[in-house]
Structure formats: structure tokens, C-alpha cells
Coordinates of C-alpha atoms in Angstrom, one line a residue:
M187 CA 13.7 -5.9 -12.9
E188 CA 10.0 -4.8 -12.3
K189 CA 8.2 -4.6 -15.2
V190 CA 5.8 -1.5 -16.5
L191 CA 3.5 -1.9 -19.6
I192 CA 2.8 1.7 -21.2
V193 CA -0.2 2.1 -23.8
D194 CA 0.0 5.4 -25.9
D195 CA -1.6 5.4 -29.5
E196 CA 1.3 8.2 -30.2
L197 CA 4.5 6.5 -31.5
N198 CA 6.5 9.6 -30.0
M199 CA 5.6 9.3 -26.3
R200 CA 5.9 5.4 -26.2
V201 CA 9.5 6.4 -27.4
V202 CA 10.2 8.7 -24.7
L203 CA 8.8 6.8 -22.5
H204 CA 10.1 3.3 -23.1
A205 CA 13.9 5.2 -23.2
M206 CA 13.2 7.2 -19.7
L207 CA 11.9 4.0 -17.8
K208 CA 14.8 1.8 -19.1
K209 CA 17.3 4.0 -18.2
K210 CA 15.9 4.1 -14.9
G211 CA 16.5 0.1 -14.8
Y212 CA 12.8 -1.3 -15.4
S213 CA 11.8 -3.7 -18.1
V214 CA 9.3 -2.0 -20.4
T215 CA 6.7 -3.3 -23.0
E216 CA 4.8 -1.3 -25.3
A217 CA 0.9 -1.6 -26.4
V218 CA -0.5 1.1 -28.9
D219 CA -3.6 1.1 -27.4
G220 CA -6.3 -0.7 -24.9
V221 CA -6.9 -3.7 -27.0
D222 CA -3.3 -4.1 -27.2
A223 CA -2.9 -4.3 -24.1
Q224 CA -5.6 -6.7 -23.1
T225 CA -3.8 -9.2 -25.3
R226 CA -0.2 -8.5 -23.3
L227 CA -1.7 -8.5 -19.9
E228 CA -3.2 -12.3 -20.5
K229 CA 0.1 -13.5 -21.7
E230 CA 2.5 -11.5 -19.3
N231 CA 2.9 -10.5 -15.7
F232 CA 3.3 -6.6 -15.4
D233 CA 4.2 -4.6 -12.0
V234 CA 2.3 -1.4 -13.1
L235 CA 0.5 0.0 -16.2
V236 CA 1.0 3.7 -17.5
T237 CA -1.6 4.3 -20.0
D238 CA -2.7 7.1 -21.8
L239 CA -6.4 8.3 -21.5
K240 CA -7.4 9.5 -25.0
M241 CA -6.8 6.4 -27.5
P242 CA -8.4 4.5 -30.4
R243 CA -10.7 1.2 -29.9
L244 CA -10.2 1.4 -26.2
N245 CA -9.4 4.5 -23.7
G246 CA -7.6 4.9 -20.9
L247 CA -10.7 4.6 -18.6
G248 CA -11.5 1.8 -20.7
L249 CA -8.7 0.0 -20.0
L250 CA -8.8 0.8 -16.4
E251 CA -11.9 -0.8 -16.1
D252 CA -10.8 -3.8 -17.2
V253 CA -7.7 -3.9 -15.4
T254 CA -9.0 -3.3 -12.1
A255 CA -11.7 -6.1 -12.5
K256 CA -9.3 -8.7 -13.5
Y257 CA -6.1 -7.4 -12.0
P258 CA -6.8 -5.7 -8.7
E259 CA -3.5 -5.5 -7.5
M260 CA -2.0 -3.6 -10.1
P261 CA -1.4 0.1 -10.1
V262 CA -2.7 2.1 -12.8
I263 CA -1.4 5.6 -13.7
I264 CA -3.3 7.9 -16.1
I265 CA -1.1 10.5 -18.6
T266 CA -3.5 12.9 -19.9
A267 CA -3.4 16.1 -22.1
H268 CA -7.1 16.7 -20.4
G269 CA -6.3 17.0 -16.6
T270 CA -9.1 18.6 -15.0
I271 CA -10.0 17.7 -11.7
E272 CA -13.3 15.8 -12.9
T273 CA -11.3 13.9 -15.3
A274 CA -8.8 13.0 -12.3
V275 CA -11.8 12.1 -9.8
D276 CA -13.5 9.7 -12.4
A277 CA -10.2 7.8 -13.3
L278 CA -9.5 7.5 -9.3
K279 CA -13.1 6.5 -8.4
K280 CA -12.8 3.7 -11.3
G281 CA -9.3 2.5 -9.4
A282 CA -6.5 4.6 -10.9
F283 CA -3.4 4.7 -9.0
D284 CA -2.7 8.0 -9.7
Y285 CA -2.6 10.6 -12.6
I286 CA -0.2 12.8 -14.4
T287 CA -0.8 15.7 -17.1
K288 CA 1.1 16.7 -20.4
P289 CA 3.4 18.4 -20.5
F290 CA 4.9 16.5 -17.7
D291 CA 8.2 16.6 -15.7
Q292 CA 10.1 13.3 -16.3
G293 CA 11.2 13.5 -12.6
E294 CA 7.3 13.4 -11.3
L295 CA 6.5 10.5 -13.7
I296 CA 9.4 8.4 -12.1
N297 CA 8.4 9.3 -8.6
V298 CA 4.4 8.4 -9.5
I299 CA 6.1 5.0 -10.7
D300 CA 8.4 4.3 -7.5
K301 CA 5.5 5.5 -5.6
A302 CA 3.2 2.8 -7.3
L303 CA 5.6 -0.1 -7.1
R304 CA 6.3 0.4 -3.5
T305 CA 3.1 0.1 -2.8
R306 CA 2.3 -2.8 -4.7
R307 CA 5.1 -4.4 -2.9
K308 CA 3.4 -3.3 0.1
N309 CA 0.2 -4.5 -0.4
C310 CA 1.4 -8.1 -1.0
D311 CA 0.6 -9.3 2.1
K312 CA -2.6 -7.3 1.9
V313 CA -6.4 -9.3 0.8
I314 CA -7.2 -7.6 -2.3
L315 CA -10.3 -8.8 -4.3
G316 CA -12.4 -7.4 -7.3
E317 CA -15.6 -5.8 -7.2
D318 CA -17.2 -8.5 -8.7
E319 CA -15.3 -11.2 -6.3
I320 CA -16.4 -10.0 -3.1
D321 CA -19.2 -11.6 -0.4
H322 CA -21.2 -10.0 2.1
Y323 CA -19.5 -6.8 3.0
G324 CA -16.1 -7.6 1.2
I325 CA -15.6 -10.6 4.0
V326 CA -16.4 -14.0 3.7
G327 CA -17.5 -15.8 6.6
R328 CA -20.1 -15.9 9.1
S329 CA -18.1 -16.3 12.5
E330 CA -19.6 -14.5 15.2
K331 CA -17.0 -12.3 15.6
I332 CA -17.1 -11.3 11.8
R333 CA -21.0 -10.9 12.0
E334 CA -20.3 -8.2 14.8
I335 CA -18.4 -6.3 12.3
Y336 CA -21.3 -6.5 9.8
A337 CA -23.6 -4.9 12.4
T338 CA -21.0 -2.5 13.2
I339 CA -20.7 -1.5 9.3
E340 CA -24.3 -1.1 9.2
Q341 CA -24.3 1.2 12.3
V342 CA -21.7 3.5 11.0
A343 CA -22.0 3.4 7.3
A344 CA -24.8 6.1 7.1
T345 CA -22.4 8.4 9.2
R346 CA -19.9 10.7 8.4
T347 CA -18.2 9.5 11.7
T348 CA -14.2 8.7 11.6
I349 CA -13.5 5.1 11.7
L350 CA -10.1 3.4 13.2
I351 CA -9.6 -0.1 11.8
T352 CA -7.2 -2.0 13.4
G353 CA -5.7 -5.9 13.1
E354 CA -2.8 -8.1 11.7
T355 CA -1.6 -7.8 8.1
G356 CA -3.8 -9.4 5.9
T357 CA -7.0 -9.6 8.0
G358 CA -9.1 -7.5 5.3
K359 CA -8.6 -4.0 6.5
E360 CA -9.3 -2.2 3.5
L361 CA -12.1 -4.7 2.5
I362 CA -13.9 -3.2 5.4
A363 CA -12.9 0.4 4.6
R364 CA -14.6 0.1 1.3
A365 CA -17.8 -1.7 2.4
I366 CA -18.4 1.3 5.0
H367 CA -18.0 3.8 1.9
R368 CA -20.4 1.5 -0.3
G369 CA -22.8 1.6 2.4
S370 CA -22.9 5.3 3.1
S371 CA -24.5 8.3 0.9
R372 CA -21.0 8.7 -0.4
R373 CA -21.1 5.5 -2.6
N374 CA -21.3 7.4 -5.5
N375 CA -18.2 10.1 -5.1
A376 CA -14.5 9.0 -4.9
F377 CA -13.1 6.3 -2.4
I378 CA -9.4 7.7 -2.4
K379 CA -6.8 5.3 -1.0
I380 CA -3.3 6.6 0.1
N381 CA -0.7 3.7 2.0
C382 CA 1.1 6.3 4.4
G383 CA 3.9 3.7 4.2
A384 CA 4.8 3.4 0.6
I385 CA 5.4 7.4 0.4
A386 CA 8.6 9.4 0.6
E387 CA 8.4 11.2 3.7
S388 CA 9.4 14.3 2.0
L389 CA 6.6 13.8 -0.9
I390 CA 3.8 12.8 1.9
E391 CA 2.2 16.6 1.9
S392 CA 2.0 16.8 -1.6
E393 CA 0.4 13.5 -2.0
L394 CA -2.0 14.5 0.7
F395 CA -2.7 18.3 -0.2
G396 CA -1.5 19.1 -3.5
Y397 CA 0.5 21.9 -4.6
E398 CA 0.8 24.9 -6.7
K399 CA 2.9 25.4 -9.8
G400 CA 6.4 26.5 -8.6
A401 CA 5.8 24.9 -5.3
F402 CA 9.2 22.7 -5.7
T403 CA 11.4 21.8 -8.5
G404 CA 9.3 19.5 -10.7
A405 CA 6.0 21.3 -10.1
A406 CA 5.5 22.7 -13.7
A407 CA 1.6 22.6 -12.6
A408 CA -0.8 22.6 -10.1
K409 CA -2.0 19.7 -8.8
P410 CA -4.7 19.0 -6.2
G411 CA -4.0 16.6 -3.4
K412 CA -6.2 13.7 -2.2
F413 CA -7.9 15.4 0.3
E414 CA -9.3 17.8 -2.4
L415 CA -9.9 14.5 -4.7
A416 CA -11.7 12.9 -2.1
H417 CA -14.2 16.3 -1.6
E418 CA -17.6 14.8 -0.8
G419 CA -16.2 11.1 -0.7
T420 CA -14.0 9.0 1.5
I421 CA -10.7 8.9 2.0
F422 CA -8.8 5.8 3.4
L423 CA -5.7 6.4 5.2
D424 CA -3.7 2.9 5.0
E425 CA -0.9 2.5 7.3
I426 CA -1.5 5.4 9.3
G427 CA 0.9 4.2 12.0
E428 CA 3.8 5.6 9.4
L429 CA 2.5 8.8 9.0
P430 CA 5.4 11.3 10.3
R431 CA 5.0 12.9 13.3
D432 CA 4.8 16.6 11.5
M433 CA 2.2 15.6 9.2
Q434 CA 0.3 14.3 12.1
V435 CA -0.2 17.8 13.1
K436 CA -1.7 18.6 9.5
L437 CA -3.7 15.9 9.7
L438 CA -5.2 16.8 13.0
Q439 CA -6.4 20.1 11.7
V440 CA -8.1 18.4 8.5
L441 CA -10.1 16.2 11.1
Q442 CA -10.4 19.4 13.2
D443 CA -12.0 21.6 11.1
Q444 CA -11.9 20.1 7.0
T445 CA -9.6 22.7 5.7
F446 CA -6.1 22.8 4.7
E447 CA -3.5 24.7 2.0
R448 CA -1.6 23.0 -1.2
V449 CA 2.1 23.4 -0.7
G450 CA 3.2 26.5 -1.8
G451 CA 0.0 27.9 -1.5
V452 CA -2.0 30.6 0.5
K453 CA -5.3 30.0 -0.4
T454 CA -7.5 27.8 2.6
L455 CA -9.3 25.1 0.7
H456 CA -12.3 23.5 2.6
V457 CA -13.2 19.8 1.9
D458 CA -16.4 17.4 2.8
V459 CA -14.6 14.3 3.4
R460 CA -15.1 11.1 5.5
I461 CA -11.6 9.9 7.1
I462 CA -11.1 6.1 7.6
A463 CA -7.7 5.2 9.1
A464 CA -6.1 1.8 9.5
T465 CA -3.1 0.2 11.1
N466 CA -1.6 -2.9 11.8
R467 CA 0.5 -1.0 14.7
D468 CA -0.4 -0.7 18.3
L469 CA -0.9 3.0 18.3
Q470 CA -1.4 3.2 22.0
K471 CA 2.4 1.4 22.4
E472 CA 3.1 4.3 19.5
I473 CA 1.9 6.8 21.8
K474 CA 4.2 6.1 24.7
E475 CA 7.2 5.9 22.6
G476 CA 6.5 9.1 21.3
N477 CA 6.0 8.4 17.7
F478 CA 2.0 8.9 17.6
R479 CA 0.5 11.8 19.0
E480 CA -2.2 11.4 21.5
D481 CA -5.0 13.9 20.3
L482 CA -4.8 12.6 16.9
Y483 CA -5.5 9.1 18.1
Y484 CA -8.5 10.2 20.0
R485 CA -9.6 12.1 16.6
L486 CA -9.2 8.6 14.5
N487 CA -10.4 6.4 17.0
V488 CA -14.2 7.6 16.9
V489 CA -15.2 4.1 16.1
P490 CA -13.0 1.4 16.7
I491 CA -13.4 -1.6 14.5
K492 CA -10.8 -4.3 15.5
M493 CA -10.3 -7.1 12.4
P494 CA -9.9 -10.4 14.1
P495 CA -7.0 -12.7 12.8
L496 CA -7.9 -15.9 10.7
R497 CA -6.9 -18.1 14.0
E498 CA -9.6 -16.4 16.1
R499 CA -12.2 -17.2 13.3
K500 CA -11.3 -20.7 12.2
E501 CA -14.8 -21.6 11.6
D502 CA -14.5 -19.4 8.6
I503 CA -11.5 -21.7 7.2
P504 CA -14.0 -24.3 5.0
S505 CA -16.2 -21.6 3.6
L506 CA -12.7 -19.3 2.6
T507 CA -11.2 -22.1 1.4
R508 CA -14.1 -23.2 -1.2
Y509 CA -14.8 -19.4 -1.9
F510 CA -10.9 -19.3 -3.3
L511 CA -11.3 -22.6 -4.6
D512 CA -13.9 -21.5 -6.9
R513 CA -12.0 -18.3 -7.8
F514 CA -8.7 -19.9 -8.8
N515 CA -10.4 -22.7 -10.7
A516 CA -12.1 -19.9 -13.0
K517 CA -8.7 -17.8 -12.6
L518 CA -6.5 -20.6 -13.8
N519 CA -8.7 -22.8 -15.9
R520 CA -8.8 -25.8 -13.7
S521 CA -11.9 -27.9 -12.5
I522 CA -10.8 -29.2 -8.8
R523 CA -14.3 -29.7 -7.4
E524 CA -13.7 -31.4 -4.1
I525 CA -11.6 -30.8 -0.5
V526 CA -11.0 -33.9 1.0
P527 CA -12.3 -33.6 5.2
Q528 CA -8.5 -34.0 6.2
V529 CA -7.3 -30.9 4.5
L530 CA -9.9 -28.6 6.0
D531 CA -8.6 -30.3 9.5
C532 CA -5.2 -29.7 8.6
F533 CA -5.7 -26.0 7.8
Q534 CA -7.8 -25.5 11.1
K535 CA -4.8 -26.7 13.0
Y536 CA -2.7 -24.2 11.4
S537 CA -1.8 -21.0 13.1
W538 CA -1.8 -18.5 9.8
P539 CA 0.4 -16.0 10.5
G540 CA -0.7 -14.3 7.3
N541 CA -3.8 -14.7 7.8
I542 CA -6.2 -14.4 4.9
R543 CA -4.0 -13.4 2.3
E544 CA -1.6 -16.4 3.5
L545 CA -4.7 -18.9 2.7
E546 CA -5.3 -17.5 -0.4
N547 CA -1.7 -17.9 -1.7
L548 CA -1.8 -21.1 -0.4
V549 CA -5.4 -22.1 -2.2
E550 CA -3.9 -20.6 -5.7
R551 CA -0.7 -22.7 -5.4
I552 CA -2.5 -26.0 -4.7
V553 CA -5.1 -25.3 -7.8
L554 CA -2.4 -24.7 -9.5
L555 CA -0.5 -27.5 -8.8
A556 CA -2.8 -30.3 -8.0
K557 CA -3.0 -33.2 -10.3
D558 CA -6.5 -34.4 -9.5
E559 CA -9.9 -33.1 -9.5
K560 CA -10.2 -33.2 -5.6
I561 CA -7.6 -31.8 -3.0
S562 CA -5.6 -34.0 -1.0
L563 CA -3.1 -34.1 2.1
E564 CA -0.5 -34.7 -0.6
D565 CA -1.0 -31.2 -2.0
V566 CA -0.8 -29.3 1.3
P567 CA 2.6 -28.0 1.9
D568 CA 4.7 -30.1 4.6
E569 CA 4.9 -26.5 6.5
I570 CA 1.3 -26.9 6.9
K571 CA 0.7 -30.5 7.7
N572 CA 3.6 -30.7 10.3
S573 CA 2.8 -27.5 11.8
P574 CA 2.0 -27.9 15.5
G575 CA -1.4 -29.1 17.0
E576 CA -3.3 -32.5 17.0
E577 CA -2.1 -35.3 14.7
I578 CA -4.3 -35.7 11.8
L579 CA -5.0 -38.9 9.9
D580 CA -2.0 -40.2 7.9
S581 CA -3.3 -40.7 4.5
E582 CA -1.2 -43.8 3.9
E583 CA -2.8 -45.5 6.8
K584 CA -6.4 -45.9 5.2
D585 CA -7.6 -45.9 1.9
K586 CA -8.8 -41.8 1.9
D587 CA -12.0 -42.4 -0.3
Q588 CA -13.0 -45.2 2.4
F589 CA -12.1 -43.0 5.5
E590 CA -14.5 -40.4 3.6
T591 CA -17.2 -42.4 3.0
Y592 CA -17.0 -43.6 7.0
L593 CA -17.2 -39.8 8.1
L594 CA -20.1 -38.8 5.7
R595 CA -22.1 -42.0 7.1
E596 CA -21.1 -41.3 10.5
M597 CA -22.0 -37.6 10.3
E598 CA -25.4 -38.6 9.3
N599 CA -25.9 -40.7 12.1
F600 CA -24.6 -37.9 14.3
T601 CA -27.2 -35.3 12.8
E602 CA -30.1 -38.0 12.9
R603 CA -29.1 -38.5 17.1
L604 CA -29.2 -34.9 17.8
V605 CA -32.5 -34.4 15.8
L606 CA -33.9 -37.1 18.0
M607 CA -32.8 -35.5 21.1
A608 CA -34.0 -32.2 19.7
R609 CA -37.6 -34.0 19.6
S610 CA -37.7 -35.9 22.8
E611 CA -37.0 -33.5 25.0
K612 CA -38.4 -30.2 23.1
K613 CA -35.7 -28.1 24.3
G614 CA -32.3 -26.6 23.8
A615 CA -30.4 -26.2 20.6
L616 CA -27.8 -28.2 18.9
E617 CA -25.0 -27.2 21.8
D618 CA -27.2 -28.6 24.5
H619 CA -26.8 -32.2 22.7
H620 CA -23.4 -31.8 21.1
D621 CA -21.3 -33.8 23.6
E622 CA -24.2 -36.3 24.3
A623 CA -24.4 -37.2 20.7
F624 CA -21.2 -38.8 20.4
T625 CA -20.4 -42.3 21.3
E626 CA -18.2 -43.2 23.9
D627 CA -15.9 -44.1 21.0
Q628 CA -16.2 -40.7 19.0
K629 CA -15.3 -38.7 22.1
K630 CA -12.1 -40.0 22.3
P631 CA -9.5 -37.3 20.3
G632 CA -8.9 -38.4 16.6
P633 CA -9.9 -37.6 13.0
Y634 CA -13.5 -37.8 13.3
R635 CA -13.9 -36.1 16.6
N636 CA -11.8 -33.5 14.9
F637 CA -13.6 -33.3 11.7
I638 CA -17.5 -32.9 13.4
E639 CA -16.1 -30.1 15.6
N640 CA -14.8 -28.4 12.3
Q641 CA -18.3 -29.2 10.4
K642 CA -20.4 -28.0 13.7
A643 CA -22.0 -25.6 11.7
E644 CA -22.7 -27.5 8.5
V645 CA -24.3 -30.2 11.0
E646 CA -26.6 -27.5 12.3
K647 CA -27.6 -26.2 9.2
R648 CA -28.9 -29.8 7.9
M649 CA -30.6 -30.4 11.1
I650 CA -32.7 -27.4 10.8
E651 CA -33.4 -28.1 7.3
K652 CA -34.6 -31.4 8.1
I653 CA -37.1 -30.3 10.6
L654 CA -38.3 -27.3 8.9
G655 CA -39.1 -30.1 5.8
E656 CA -40.9 -32.2 8.5
C657 CA -42.6 -29.3 9.4
S658 CA -43.4 -28.2 6.1
G659 CA -41.6 -25.1 6.7
N660 CA -43.4 -23.7 9.4
I661 CA -41.3 -21.6 11.2
T662 CA -43.3 -21.6 14.8
H663 CA -43.6 -25.7 14.7
A664 CA -40.0 -25.9 13.7
A665 CA -38.6 -23.3 16.4
R666 CA -40.7 -25.5 19.3
R667 CA -39.1 -29.2 18.0
L668 CA -35.8 -27.4 17.8
G669 CA -35.8 -25.7 21.2
F670 CA -35.3 -22.4 19.8
S671 CA -37.5 -19.1 19.9
R672 CA -39.0 -18.0 17.0
K673 CA -36.4 -15.2 16.3
G674 CA -34.0 -17.3 17.2
L675 CA -34.9 -20.1 14.6
Q676 CA -35.1 -17.2 12.0
L677 CA -31.6 -15.7 12.8
K678 CA -30.4 -19.1 12.1
M679 CA -31.9 -19.5 8.8
L680 CA -30.2 -16.1 7.9
K681 CA -27.2 -17.2 9.1
Y682 CA -27.6 -20.3 6.8
N683 CA -29.5 -18.8 3.7
L684 CA -32.5 -21.1 4.6
R685 CA -35.2 -18.3 4.2
K686 CA -35.9 -18.7 0.2
K687 CA -35.8 -22.6 0.7

């Protein structure tokens, strides 16, 4: 039974909402104002929040800001008797899922809640982070593929060009859309997200373009659609491949001339909206099968951004794991500070079909259930440890602490050999000497070789730090000794955040 928290300072309204939602099969909890709601949210999980706007102590907008920061996956629906477009835009900009105005039709509220719950279920396999939890452009990682995406964002953010973001489920497509919006001149205006796969086909037109009073049963008052609310901002059309074909024609018109009519209306409305779309489908295949319009595809695909699956950016797994570790330490009030190398080795062999969201969920589970202050192989589920790939060290074969000490000592020796090679030849970067620096025993497949391969970036960072220290921070001298160009070393320093040091 899905759980709804209703927040309203009027007893009569709470009674009406409680009876209505309970009749529809929801589990309902009441709160008398925003502060009361915060207390209940700390003690219990809810699937959707329905709140009045005007309340004592903490009003609906204040509660909305708190919920979107702490529980970004929870849809928030605003009920207000003060239903101006300005109020709606303000609520949507702060992260509200939708709003309805008093007096409202019961069927309208139920439809909005159902839509919110479908969207939440759709988002269960997406990466959702709060505004205060995101790293560079909303994605943690510095792999080559991710840096290419950063560069694309910098190029296109300031324009109004239409963007199509593709990639598997759980790769972070929405985070990229939000990063583009934040980097644009529209950043202070609305970012409106709509999941095309979570809305019933009969409601999608009114959701996008709004409706006039009396346009259909239950339309007790006129209501602007998402395009109207996103005026001078950005609209993010997630799962665009799910859009019904007849709606694709109307969307094409908006892309061409930025005009549309509300359902039941005759007045043509003009908007200034930047459109970003995303899909995990192969749209070219959908075109061949007659499910997606080719002309719409080319209108959307002006600048394509393809999000790589996690298995293609495995060098980011250590930083992602540590990021989620810190996040869930804070969220779950734990103090786990260490991840043994065998665990990261295990993670990098796994294929991650659920991508970043799967890793996020796994780290949360491990942090919650871990018995010690460090994560070891015993904490990793068998399906991860036993996935196809090279064998990892059986934790029972050696004492783990001794093995970690051994690896760290050998890594120091490995780094020193690289430094000596760079000095003696005065040319070539880390990659030029990487295989030479292994001893004959260390060239053989095994946990040590895997560990070093997976920590290559860390080795390079430590080598650069060492040479910079010996050169008293002189970039020209350090670059000459390392075999880099001056610009090449500066780029490496940016990559490893060494500029301030």
C-alpha cells in the first residue's frame, strides 16, 4: 500500500483528503503544518507528499525546499487557494512535482497523485541527487568520457540549442540536463521536468500544453501546462521515446515556432523555452519500426550527448564508491572510513547492468549492514563477488591487514620506479613506463597487478605531487622532468586538483 503524507492546518481539509485517499487504497498520514511534517518524515518513509501552501510556522514552500534537499526522490504536490501562474512557477522551480488550486475536483487530485507515484516508480532506476550533493556538473568522475561530456556542457549551456541525451538507465541523464540549465542564462528561471512514460496517453496533451475551463470533465478551472510554466526557462522531456505518435506532431510544432494552444482553447500561445530531451531507447530503431517520427528526431538531435554506461568508465568507480560512502555515512549516521582494495577490485570486474544507480544502492546497503568501520569482501553480496571476471583474492587465503600493508608498500616502490625512469630518460609520461615498472612477478595476472591497474590515476597523481615538491612547485622544471609539456602538466594538475597545492 503506497503511503501519502497530507499536510494542512485546516482540520476539515485533512478529513476530506484523508477519506478521499483512503477510499482509493492509499495509506494516509496527516500533519498539521510544515514543522509537524518534518518530524513525521524523519520517522517514516512516504511515497508522495501533498501539502497546503499557506500554513503557520512553516508554509508549503518552506517544506518543499526542505523535502527536495533531504528526500529528492519524493514527489511534492502543492494545494493552494492562491493559484497564480507566478506561485506555480515558484513552486515548480523549487522542485514541486505539480500543483492544484482550491476548489479542486477530487478526480483531478487523484490523477495528479497517481501520476506522481508512477513517476516515482519510473525514477527508482535513475540517479537522483540533491543540489548540495553533486560534484562537477552533477556527475562524479574524471574519466576521459566524462571529461568530454563536461566540455560539451561548457560549449552548449549558454546557447538555446535543443539537446538529446541518450544512454542506458541509471547513467545520469537528468543530472546532465540540470547541469546544462544551471550553466545557461536561464538558470534563475524554471527547470520543468516531465516524464513522458509516466503519464497516461489521454492526459499527456493537457500536461504539456494546459487546458481551458470546461475542456473536459473535471476541468473546473483553466490551468497552464508545463510548456507555459517553463517560459524563459528549460523543459526536460525525459523518456521522450515513450511519447505517443500523435503528440509527437504537436511537439514538433513547438520546436519549430514555439507556439501551441491549450486543450479546449483557441488562442495561440507563444513561449520561449529551451528543450532538452532524454531517452534510453534507440530512436533510430524506433523510426524504422514506425514508432517515432524522423523529422522530430532530427529536430531534437541538434546536439547529441551520449552518457557512457558505468562498465565503460570503470576508472571512476573508486571515486563514485567513496562519494556514495561519504553520503550514506552522513545519511545513516555511520562512520565507515575505509574500503579495502579487494572490494574496489571486485567492483571494477562487475558489469553494473544498473549503472550508477545500482552502485549507489549497493553502497547504501553495505553501509547500512556493515559490522566494522571498514568495508571488506565479506560485506559484498555474493552476486557481485561471483560475477564473471578474473578471480580476486580469497579473503581467507591471507590475512587482510597484512595483504593491504603489502600492497601499499609495493605501490610506493612502484611509484618510485616510475619517478626514477622519468628522471633518467627526461621524457615520456606515466604510460610510457607503466609496464616497465612492473617486476617480472608483478607482470603476472593476480591481485597486485589488478590493484595497480585500477589505481593508475592515483599513482600518477602521487608521482606528479612528488616531482612538484622536489621542484618547489616550478611547473616548467617539473614538466621537463616528467616528460610532459607545460600545458600537459597543467591539465594533469587540474585533473587531480593540485593547482592550489
